[in-house]
mmCIF file with all atom_site columns, C-alpha atoms in Angstrom:
data_model
loop_
_atom_site.group_PDB
_atom_site.id
_atom_site.type_symbol
_atom_site.label_atom_id
_atom_site.label_alt_id
_atom_site.label_comp_id
_atom_site.label_asym_id
_atom_site.label_entity_id
_atom_site.label_seq_id
_atom_site.pdbx_PDB_ins_code
_atom_site.Cartn_x
_atom_site.Cartn_y
_atom_site.Cartn_z
_atom_site.occupancy
_atom_site.B_iso_or_equiv
_atom_site.pdbx_formal_charge
_atom_site.auth_seq_id
_atom_site.auth_comp_id
_atom_site.auth_asym_id
_atom_site.auth_atom_id
_atom_site.pdbx_PDB_model_num
ATOM 1   C CA . MET A 1 1   ? 1.704   2.778   -12.984 1.00 0.00 ? 121 MET A CA 1
ATOM 2   C CA . ILE A 1 2   ? 0.169   2.536   -9.527  1.00 0.00 ? 122 ILE A CA 1
ATOM 3   C CA . LEU A 1 3   ? 2.657   2.270   -6.657  1.00 0.00 ? 123 LEU A CA 1
ATOM 4   C CA . THR A 1 4   ? 1.513   1.453   -3.127  1.00 0.00 ? 124 THR A CA 1
ATOM 5   C CA . THR A 1 5   ? 2.800   0.170   0.181   1.00 0.00 ? 125 THR A CA 1
ATOM 6   C CA . THR A 1 6   ? -0.441  -1.753  0.711   1.00 0.00 ? 126 THR A CA 1
ATOM 7   C CA . ASN A 1 7   ? -1.064  -5.291  -0.549  1.00 0.00 ? 127 ASN A CA 1
ATOM 8   C CA . SER A 1 8   ? -4.185  -4.358  -2.518  1.00 0.00 ? 128 SER A CA 1
ATOM 9   C CA . ILE A 1 9   ? -5.590  -1.407  -4.452  1.00 0.00 ? 129 ILE A CA 1
ATOM 10  C CA . ASP A 1 10  ? -9.167  -0.214  -3.847  1.00 0.00 ? 130 ASP A CA 1
ATOM 11  C CA . GLY A 1 11  ? -11.350 -0.679  -6.924  1.00 0.00 ? 131 GLY A CA 1
ATOM 12  C CA . PHE A 1 12  ? -8.909  -3.066  -8.606  1.00 0.00 ? 132 PHE A CA 1
ATOM 13  C CA . THR A 1 13  ? -8.339  -6.805  -8.605  1.00 0.00 ? 133 THR A CA 1
ATOM 14  C CA . ILE A 1 14  ? -4.879  -8.323  -8.917  1.00 0.00 ? 134 ILE A CA 1
ATOM 15  C CA . ALA A 1 15  ? -5.092  -10.493 -12.042 1.00 0.00 ? 135 ALA A CA 1
ATOM 16  C CA . GLU A 1 16  ? -1.516  -11.773 -12.037 1.00 0.00 ? 136 GLU A CA 1
ATOM 17  C CA . TYR A 1 17  ? 1.581   -11.579 -9.876  1.00 0.00 ? 137 TYR A CA 1
ATOM 18  C CA . ARG A 1 18  ? 4.548   -10.795 -12.129 1.00 0.00 ? 138 ARG A CA 1
ATOM 19  C CA . GLY A 1 19  ? 7.431   -10.976 -9.651  1.00 0.00 ? 139 GLY A CA 1
ATOM 20  C CA . ILE A 1 20  ? 9.473   -9.098  -7.101  1.00 0.00 ? 140 ILE A CA 1
ATOM 21  C CA . VAL A 1 21  ? 11.060  -5.887  -8.359  1.00 0.00 ? 141 VAL A CA 1
ATOM 22  C CA . SER A 1 22  ? 13.473  -3.442  -6.795  1.00 0.00 ? 142 SER A CA 1
ATOM 23  C CA . GLY A 1 23  ? 15.187  -0.162  -7.422  1.00 0.00 ? 143 GLY A CA 1
ATOM 24  C CA . THR A 1 24  ? 18.383  1.054   -5.806  1.00 0.00 ? 144 THR A CA 1
ATOM 25  C CA . SER A 1 25  ? 20.047  4.423   -6.009  1.00 0.00 ? 145 SER A CA 1
ATOM 26  C CA . VAL A 1 26  ? 23.078  6.015   -4.364  1.00 0.00 ? 146 VAL A CA 1
ATOM 27  C CA . ASN A 1 27  ? 23.918  9.704   -4.369  1.00 0.00 ? 147 ASN A CA 1
ATOM 28  C CA . MET A 1 28  ? 26.957  10.206  -6.555  1.00 0.00 ? 148 MET A CA 1
ATOM 29  C CA . GLN A 1 29  ? 28.481  13.022  -4.558  1.00 0.00 ? 149 GLN A CA 1
ATOM 30  C CA . LYS A 1 30  ? 29.556  12.623  -1.010  1.00 0.00 ? 150 LYS A CA 1
ATOM 31  C CA . MET A 1 31  ? 27.775  14.799  1.556   1.00 0.00 ? 151 MET A CA 1
ATOM 32  C CA . LYS A 1 32  ? 30.122  17.503  2.816   1.00 0.00 ? 152 LYS A CA 1
ATOM 33  C CA . MET A 1 33  ? 30.600  17.920  6.512   1.00 0.00 ? 153 MET A CA 1
ATOM 34  C CA . THR A 1 34  ? 30.002  21.469  7.667   1.00 0.00 ? 154 THR A CA 1
ATOM 35  C CA . PHE A 1 35  ? 29.951  23.326  10.946  1.00 0.00 ? 155 PHE A CA 1
ATOM 36  C CA . ASN A 1 36  ? 26.481  24.634  10.095  1.00 0.00 ? 156 ASN A CA 1
ATOM 37  C CA . MET A 1 37  ? 24.275  21.692  11.070  1.00 0.00 ? 157 MET A CA 1
ATOM 38  C CA . GLN A 1 38  ? 21.192  23.280  9.522   1.00 0.00 ? 158 GLN A CA 1
ATOM 39  C CA . LYS A 1 39  ? 22.912  23.287  6.098   1.00 0.00 ? 159 LYS A CA 1
ATOM 40  C CA . TYR A 1 40  ? 24.146  19.735  6.656   1.00 0.00 ? 160 TYR A CA 1
ATOM 41  C CA . TYR A 1 41  ? 20.673  18.387  7.472   1.00 0.00 ? 161 TYR A CA 1
ATOM 42  C CA . ALA A 1 42  ? 19.108  20.359  4.613   1.00 0.00 ? 162 ALA A CA 1
ATOM 43  C CA . GLY A 1 43  ? 21.667  18.792  2.266   1.00 0.00 ? 163 GLY A CA 1
ATOM 44  C CA . ILE A 1 44  ? 20.890  15.293  3.531   1.00 0.00 ? 164 ILE A CA 1
ATOM 45  C CA . SER A 1 45  ? 17.157  15.891  3.166   1.00 0.00 ? 165 SER A CA 1
ATOM 46  C CA . GLU A 1 46  ? 17.526  17.089  -0.417  1.00 0.00 ? 166 GLU A CA 1
ATOM 47  C CA . SER A 1 47  ? 19.849  14.207  -1.271  1.00 0.00 ? 167 SER A CA 1
ATOM 48  C CA . VAL A 1 48  ? 17.462  11.618  0.205   1.00 0.00 ? 168 VAL A CA 1
ATOM 49  C CA . SER A 1 49  ? 14.574  13.057  -1.811  1.00 0.00 ? 169 SER A CA 1
ATOM 50  C CA . ASP A 1 50  ? 16.521  12.975  -5.090  1.00 0.00 ? 170 ASP A CA 1
ATOM 51  C CA . VAL A 1 51  ? 17.916  9.488   -4.515  1.00 0.00 ? 171 VAL A CA 1
ATOM 52  C CA . LYS A 1 52  ? 14.476  8.167   -3.496  1.00 0.00 ? 172 LYS A CA 1
ATOM 53  C CA . ASP A 1 53  ? 12.951  9.499   -6.725  1.00 0.00 ? 173 ASP A CA 1
ATOM 54  C CA . GLN A 1 54  ? 15.664  7.733   -8.743  1.00 0.00 ? 174 GLN A CA 1
ATOM 55  C CA . ALA A 1 55  ? 15.080  4.455   -6.888  1.00 0.00 ? 175 ALA A CA 1
ATOM 56  C CA . PHE A 1 56  ? 11.323  4.643   -7.580  1.00 0.00 ? 176 PHE A CA 1
ATOM 57  C CA . GLU A 1 57  ? 11.968  5.336   -11.280 1.00 0.00 ? 177 GLU A CA 1
ATOM 58  C CA . GLN A 1 58  ? 14.159  2.231   -11.417 1.00 0.00 ? 178 GLN A CA 1
ATOM 59  C CA . LEU A 1 59  ? 11.471  0.228   -9.575  1.00 0.00 ? 179 LEU A CA 1
ATOM 60  C CA . LYS A 1 60  ? 8.851   1.309   -12.136 1.00 0.00 ? 180 LYS A CA 1
ATOM 61  C CA . ALA A 1 61  ? 11.156  0.516   -15.065 1.00 0.00 ? 181 ALA A CA 1
ATOM 62  C CA . ASN A 1 62  ? 11.793  -2.977  -13.709 1.00 0.00 ? 182 ASN A CA 1
ATOM 63  C CA . ALA A 1 63  ? 8.040   -3.531  -13.222 1.00 0.00 ? 183 ALA A CA 1
ATOM 64  C CA . MET A 1 64  ? 7.349   -2.429  -16.800 1.00 0.00 ? 184 MET A CA 1
ATOM 65  C CA . LYS A 1 65  ? 9.883   -5.002  -18.052 1.00 0.00 ? 185 LYS A CA 1
ATOM 66  C CA . LEU A 1 66  ? 7.609   -7.636  -16.479 1.00 0.00 ? 186 LEU A CA 1
ATOM 67  C CA . ASN A 1 67  ? 4.523   -6.110  -18.188 1.00 0.00 ? 187 ASN A CA 1
ATOM 68  C CA . ALA A 1 68  ? 3.097   -5.029  -14.834 1.00 0.00 ? 188 ALA A CA 1
ATOM 69  C CA . ASN A 1 69  ? 0.845   -2.006  -14.401 1.00 0.00 ? 189 ASN A CA 1
ATOM 70  C CA . ALA A 1 70  ? 1.214   -1.701  -10.611 1.00 0.00 ? 190 ALA A CA 1
ATOM 71  C CA . VAL A 1 71  ? 3.586   -2.471  -7.751  1.00 0.00 ? 191 VAL A CA 1
ATOM 72  C CA . VAL A 1 72  ? 2.131   -3.420  -4.360  1.00 0.00 ? 192 VAL A CA 1
ATOM 73  C CA . GLY A 1 73  ? 3.660   -4.010  -0.936  1.00 0.00 ? 193 GLY A CA 1
ATOM 74  C CA . ILE A 1 74  ? 6.454   -1.507  -1.502  1.00 0.00 ? 194 ILE A CA 1
ATOM 75  C CA . HIS A 1 75  ? 9.110   -1.267  1.186   1.00 0.00 ? 195 HIS A CA 1
ATOM 76  C CA . VAL A 1 76  ? 11.557  1.660   1.212   1.00 0.00 ? 196 VAL A CA 1
ATOM 77  C CA . ASP A 1 77  ? 14.923  1.404   2.951   1.00 0.00 ? 197 ASP A CA 1
ATOM 78  C CA . ILE A 1 78  ? 16.997  4.585   3.393   1.00 0.00 ? 198 ILE A CA 1
ATOM 79  C CA . GLU A 1 79  ? 20.551  4.340   4.680   1.00 0.00 ? 199 GLU A CA 1
ATOM 80  C CA . LEU A 1 80  ? 23.170  6.975   5.394   1.00 0.00 ? 200 LEU A CA 1
ATOM 81  C CA . THR A 1 81  ? 26.548  5.250   5.278   1.00 0.00 ? 201 THR A CA 1
ATOM 82  C CA . ASN A 1 82  ? 29.555  6.042   7.452   1.00 0.00 ? 202 ASN A CA 1
ATOM 83  C CA . SER A 1 83  ? 31.037  7.763   4.390   1.00 0.00 ? 203 SER A CA 1
ATOM 84  C CA . ASN A 1 84  ? 27.959  10.063  4.202   1.00 0.00 ? 204 ASN A CA 1
ATOM 85  C CA . TYR A 1 85  ? 26.505  8.483   1.071   1.00 0.00 ? 205 TYR A CA 1
ATOM 86  C CA . VAL A 1 86  ? 22.732  8.127   0.882   1.00 0.00 ? 206 VAL A CA 1
ATOM 87  C CA . VAL A 1 87  ? 21.492  4.720   -0.336  1.00 0.00 ? 207 VAL A CA 1
ATOM 88  C CA . VAL A 1 88  ? 17.800  4.133   -1.074  1.00 0.00 ? 208 VAL A CA 1
ATOM 89  C CA . THR A 1 89  ? 16.392  0.715   -1.946  1.00 0.00 ? 209 THR A CA 1
ATOM 90  C CA . THR A 1 90  ? 12.766  0.128   -2.926  1.00 0.00 ? 210 THR A CA 1
ATOM 91  C CA . THR A 1 91  ? 11.276  -3.358  -3.200  1.00 0.00 ? 211 THR A CA 1
ATOM 92  C CA . GLY A 1 92  ? 7.772   -4.519  -4.067  1.00 0.00 ? 212 GLY A CA 1
ATOM 93  C CA . THR A 1 93  ? 5.672   -7.020  -5.993  1.00 0.00 ? 213 THR A CA 1
ATOM 94  C CA . ALA A 1 94  ? 4.945   -6.231  -9.641  1.00 0.00 ? 214 ALA A CA 1
ATOM 95  C CA . VAL A 1 95  ? 1.355   -7.127  -10.542 1.00 0.00 ? 215 VAL A CA 1
ATOM 96  C CA . SER A 1 96  ? -1.175  -6.791  -13.321 1.00 0.00 ? 216 SER A CA 1
ATOM 97  C CA . ILE A 1 97  ? -4.408  -5.248  -12.084 1.00 0.00 ? 217 ILE A CA 1
ATOM 98  C CA . ILE A 1 98  ? -7.866  -4.864  -13.617 1.00 0.00 ? 218 ILE A CA 1
ATOM 99  C CA . LYS A 1 99  ? -10.684 -2.500  -12.693 1.00 0.00 ? 219 LYS A CA 1
ATOM 100 C CA . ARG A 1 100 ? -13.523 -4.142  -10.757 1.00 0.00 ? 220 ARG A CA 1
#
């Protein structure tokens, strides 16, 4: 599965647009406040990375349900809520591509 933020893929032609797909993930454990800001920011960074990976896996799974082999025009939205939860949403267009 090819994933890209661009609207086209070099060397491939979009044969069919399958639909808009998304993936959303939220970290299940609340970020702990600490007096050590370096640990706090390291924790947020690790949490964002993990949650982003989960959101992309969900995006790919939803694209596969539409028989797509690529997702183009991906937009990633990362939010840290007031309650210190990390929310990542990925959205893109599922497409079928063929080699030129």
